[in-house]
Each structure stands twice: as C-alpha cells, then as structure tokens.
Amino acid sequence: LGGTVISELAGFVAATYMRGVNCVQCPTSLLAMVDTSIGGKAGIDLPQGKNLIGAFKQPKTVIADVATLQSLSPRAFASGMAEVIKHSLIADSDLLQKIEAGSWVQTAGELQQQASELQALVAQAIQVKINIIQEDPYEQGRRAVLNFGHTFANAIERLSGYEIRHGEAVAMGMVAATRLSVKLGLCPEDLLARVEMVLAEADLPTRIPATLDAEALVVAMSSDKKKRAGKLHFVLIRDIGDVFVYDEVAEPAVIETLQELTI
C-alpha cells in the first residue's frame, strides 16, 4: 500500500523471499497506478544508475482506488501524468485527445476532475501498458517502447541527485526523444510542439536545468541497463502510436539535442 517506492520494494521482496511469494499491489499515487504497480518489473536504484538490481514479479492483484489521489501534492500528481501522457503517445488510441480536452492539474487535497473521469483516464492508461506487456512480458521486443523518454530521464534523475522526480525527468526525456527524432528526420516538428504543449498543460517541465551538463548526461547514459553491444537504445517517435527502438544515433546529435533543451 503506497506509491512507487513501496511498489518497487514490495515487488522486489516478493520476487526474492522464499524464491517468490504472492504480492498484491495497492498503489496510492498516480505514477504507481499507471506504471510501477503493473507490468511485473521491480527495480532498486544504485548510485551507479536506476533500477540496476531487480526482478520480474507479476502481482497477484492490483487494486487502484483513484480516491487516494486526493492525498497527492500537485507536483506528485503531475509526475504521474507524465506516464499517462507517455502511454497516450505510445498508443494509437484517443487517450491523447482525452488528455488534451481535459484539465488534469491537481490542487492540494482536491481533485479537479470528476472521479469517474479520472478513473476512466487511469484505466485507459493502464490498459495501454497491459496490452504491451501481454505481448512481451520480459522485454524481449515490443515492451521496450514503454521506455520512451527513459534513456534521457534516468540520466537526468541520477545527475540531479534524484531531486528531479521520475515523472518530471520522463517529461524532459520525452521532449528530448521527440526533438532527437525531429533532428534525425524521423518525425515532423509539429509533433514536437504538440508533445511540449500537452506536457506543459499538465504542469510538467519541458526543458532541462542548466545545472545538468549535456556531456555529463551522455556519460551517465553509458551506464544505462538498456545499453547493448556498446550502443545506447533510444526509443524514438515517428507519430502518435508509432514509437520504436533505434540504436544508430551518433553521440554529437544527442549532445546537441540536450544542449538545445538546457535552460
């Protein structure tokens, strides 16, 4: 019962204690509801990087009660919206239009939306992840698209000393991934503008703090667990619902992208 840290820790313990015991996830944050409590990944951070220790452990049941979201701070709610928005960009559905049409900014102790509307949004975001995981439970292929923005985000979190929240870093990472996609000629510039707008409307950052050096971020990415055969795998985007893994990105393009986003 709790947020993302509890979800990850409980899943990891359940996977390892007595070689595995049942786990019921009761997430109380938006980020935990749409991300960490579902999918069966349980990871622990190390000083060298995020989620470098972990296991796959599918929960026996997940019980997500959106009424608990009233307890969140505006910043924590916005952090969860980053993953909802990520799912809307990955999926070829009307989820993104629903987000754009509504107001999904939280005020302290009060939900701005009707509970039924929020419940429907959360359920749809969860279903996006479920559909992908059922196809690829152990991330051998398709599931990797759920890491959209995360190669950048994990480095941003780590170099900020985790002062930047996961969802905030994911928001910055999705902008960086989309901008890199534009730079490589893979997607139109108007898609980047749309991504930045929907994130900004959810009170999420779209630029990287100047305290985080672009070259240092690239070095931090080199310890990313998604690195294979000496190459970083970036999840890039062509269009809404057309997200894919790409590993032929030259380092100067990555550094240039990060420098353009630094304020």
PDB file of C-alpha atoms in Angstrom, residues 44-52 149-170 172-173 208-209 211-213 215-227 232:
ATOM      1  CA  ILE A  44      16.151  -0.943  -6.946  1.00  0.00           C
ATOM      2  CA  ASP A  45      18.393   2.053  -7.638  1.00  0.00           C
ATOM      3  CA  LEU A  46      22.147   2.092  -7.103  1.00  0.00           C
ATOM      4  CA  PRO A  47      24.500   5.102  -7.032  1.00  0.00           C
ATOM      5  CA  GLN A  48      25.679   3.947 -10.480  1.00  0.00           C
ATOM      6  CA  GLY A  49      22.204   4.101 -12.021  1.00  0.00           C
ATOM      7  CA  LYS A  50      18.481   3.453 -11.774  1.00  0.00           C
ATOM      8  CA  ASN A  51      16.926   0.014 -11.387  1.00  0.00           C
ATOM      9  CA  LEU A  52      20.238  -1.841 -11.728  1.00  0.00           C
ATOM     10  CA  GLY A 149      11.959   9.155 -22.849  1.00  0.00           C
ATOM     11  CA  HIS A 150      13.602   6.982 -20.202  1.00  0.00           C
ATOM     12  CA  THR A 151      17.161   6.792 -21.563  1.00  0.00           C
ATOM     13  CA  PHE A 152      17.352  10.558 -21.114  1.00  0.00           C
ATOM     14  CA  ALA A 153      15.195  10.569 -17.959  1.00  0.00           C
ATOM     15  CA  ASN A 154      17.257   8.061 -15.982  1.00  0.00           C
ATOM     16  CA  ALA A 155      20.410  10.112 -16.563  1.00  0.00           C
ATOM     17  CA  ILE A 156      18.600  13.341 -15.636  1.00  0.00           C
ATOM     18  CA  GLU A 157      17.314  11.825 -12.383  1.00  0.00           C
ATOM     19  CA  ARG A 158      20.696  10.466 -11.431  1.00  0.00           C
ATOM     20  CA  LEU A 159      22.681  13.644 -12.118  1.00  0.00           C
ATOM     21  CA  SER A 160      20.127  15.751 -10.238  1.00  0.00           C
ATOM     22  CA  GLY A 161      20.710  13.599  -7.163  1.00  0.00           C
ATOM     23  CA  TYR A 162      17.081  12.490  -7.596  1.00  0.00           C
ATOM     24  CA  GLU A 163      15.846  15.983  -6.761  1.00  0.00           C
ATOM     25  CA  ILE A 164      14.040  15.856 -10.093  1.00  0.00           C
ATOM     26  CA  ARG A 165      11.125  13.437  -9.780  1.00  0.00           C
ATOM     27  CA  HIS A 166      10.776  10.475 -12.092  1.00  0.00           C
ATOM     28  CA  GLY A 167       7.770  11.871 -13.946  1.00  0.00           C
ATOM     29  CA  GLU A 168       9.444  15.263 -14.349  1.00  0.00           C
ATOM     30  CA  ALA A 169      12.529  13.574 -15.795  1.00  0.00           C
ATOM     31  CA  VAL A 170      10.363  11.463 -18.100  1.00  0.00           C
ATOM     32  CA  MET A 172      12.064  16.175 -20.156  1.00  0.00           C
ATOM     33  CA  GLY A 173      13.157  12.861 -21.669  1.00  0.00           C
ATOM     34  CA  ILE A 208      16.446  20.594 -18.708  1.00  0.00           C
ATOM     35  CA  PRO A 209      18.028  22.660 -15.886  1.00  0.00           C
ATOM     36  CA  THR A 211      22.934  22.684 -13.817  1.00  0.00           C
ATOM     37  CA  LEU A 212      22.881  19.406 -15.771  1.00  0.00           C
ATOM     38  CA  ASP A 213      25.668  19.381 -18.356  1.00  0.00           C
ATOM     39  CA  GLU A 215      28.082  15.818 -21.972  1.00  0.00           C
ATOM     40  CA  ALA A 216      27.797  14.629 -18.374  1.00  0.00           C
ATOM     41  CA  LEU A 217      24.276  13.367 -19.140  1.00  0.00           C
ATOM     42  CA  VAL A 218      25.616  11.349 -22.078  1.00  0.00           C
ATOM     43  CA  VAL A 219      28.256   9.821 -19.801  1.00  0.00           C
ATOM     44  CA  ALA A 220      25.517   8.942 -17.296  1.00  0.00           C
ATOM     45  CA  MET A 221      23.544   7.296 -20.093  1.00  0.00           C
ATOM     46  CA  SER A 222      26.502   4.979 -20.730  1.00  0.00           C
ATOM     47  CA  SER A 223      25.635   3.024 -17.551  1.00  0.00           C
ATOM     48  CA  ASP A 224      22.025   2.594 -18.668  1.00  0.00           C
ATOM     49  CA  LYS A 225      20.974  -1.040 -18.337  1.00  0.00           C
ATOM     50  CA  LYS A 226      19.331  -0.801 -21.776  1.00  0.00           C
ATOM     51  CA  LYS A 227      22.749  -0.469 -23.417  1.00  0.00           C
ATOM     52  CA  LEU A 232      22.509   3.026 -26.351  1.00  0.00           C
TER      53      LEU A 232
END
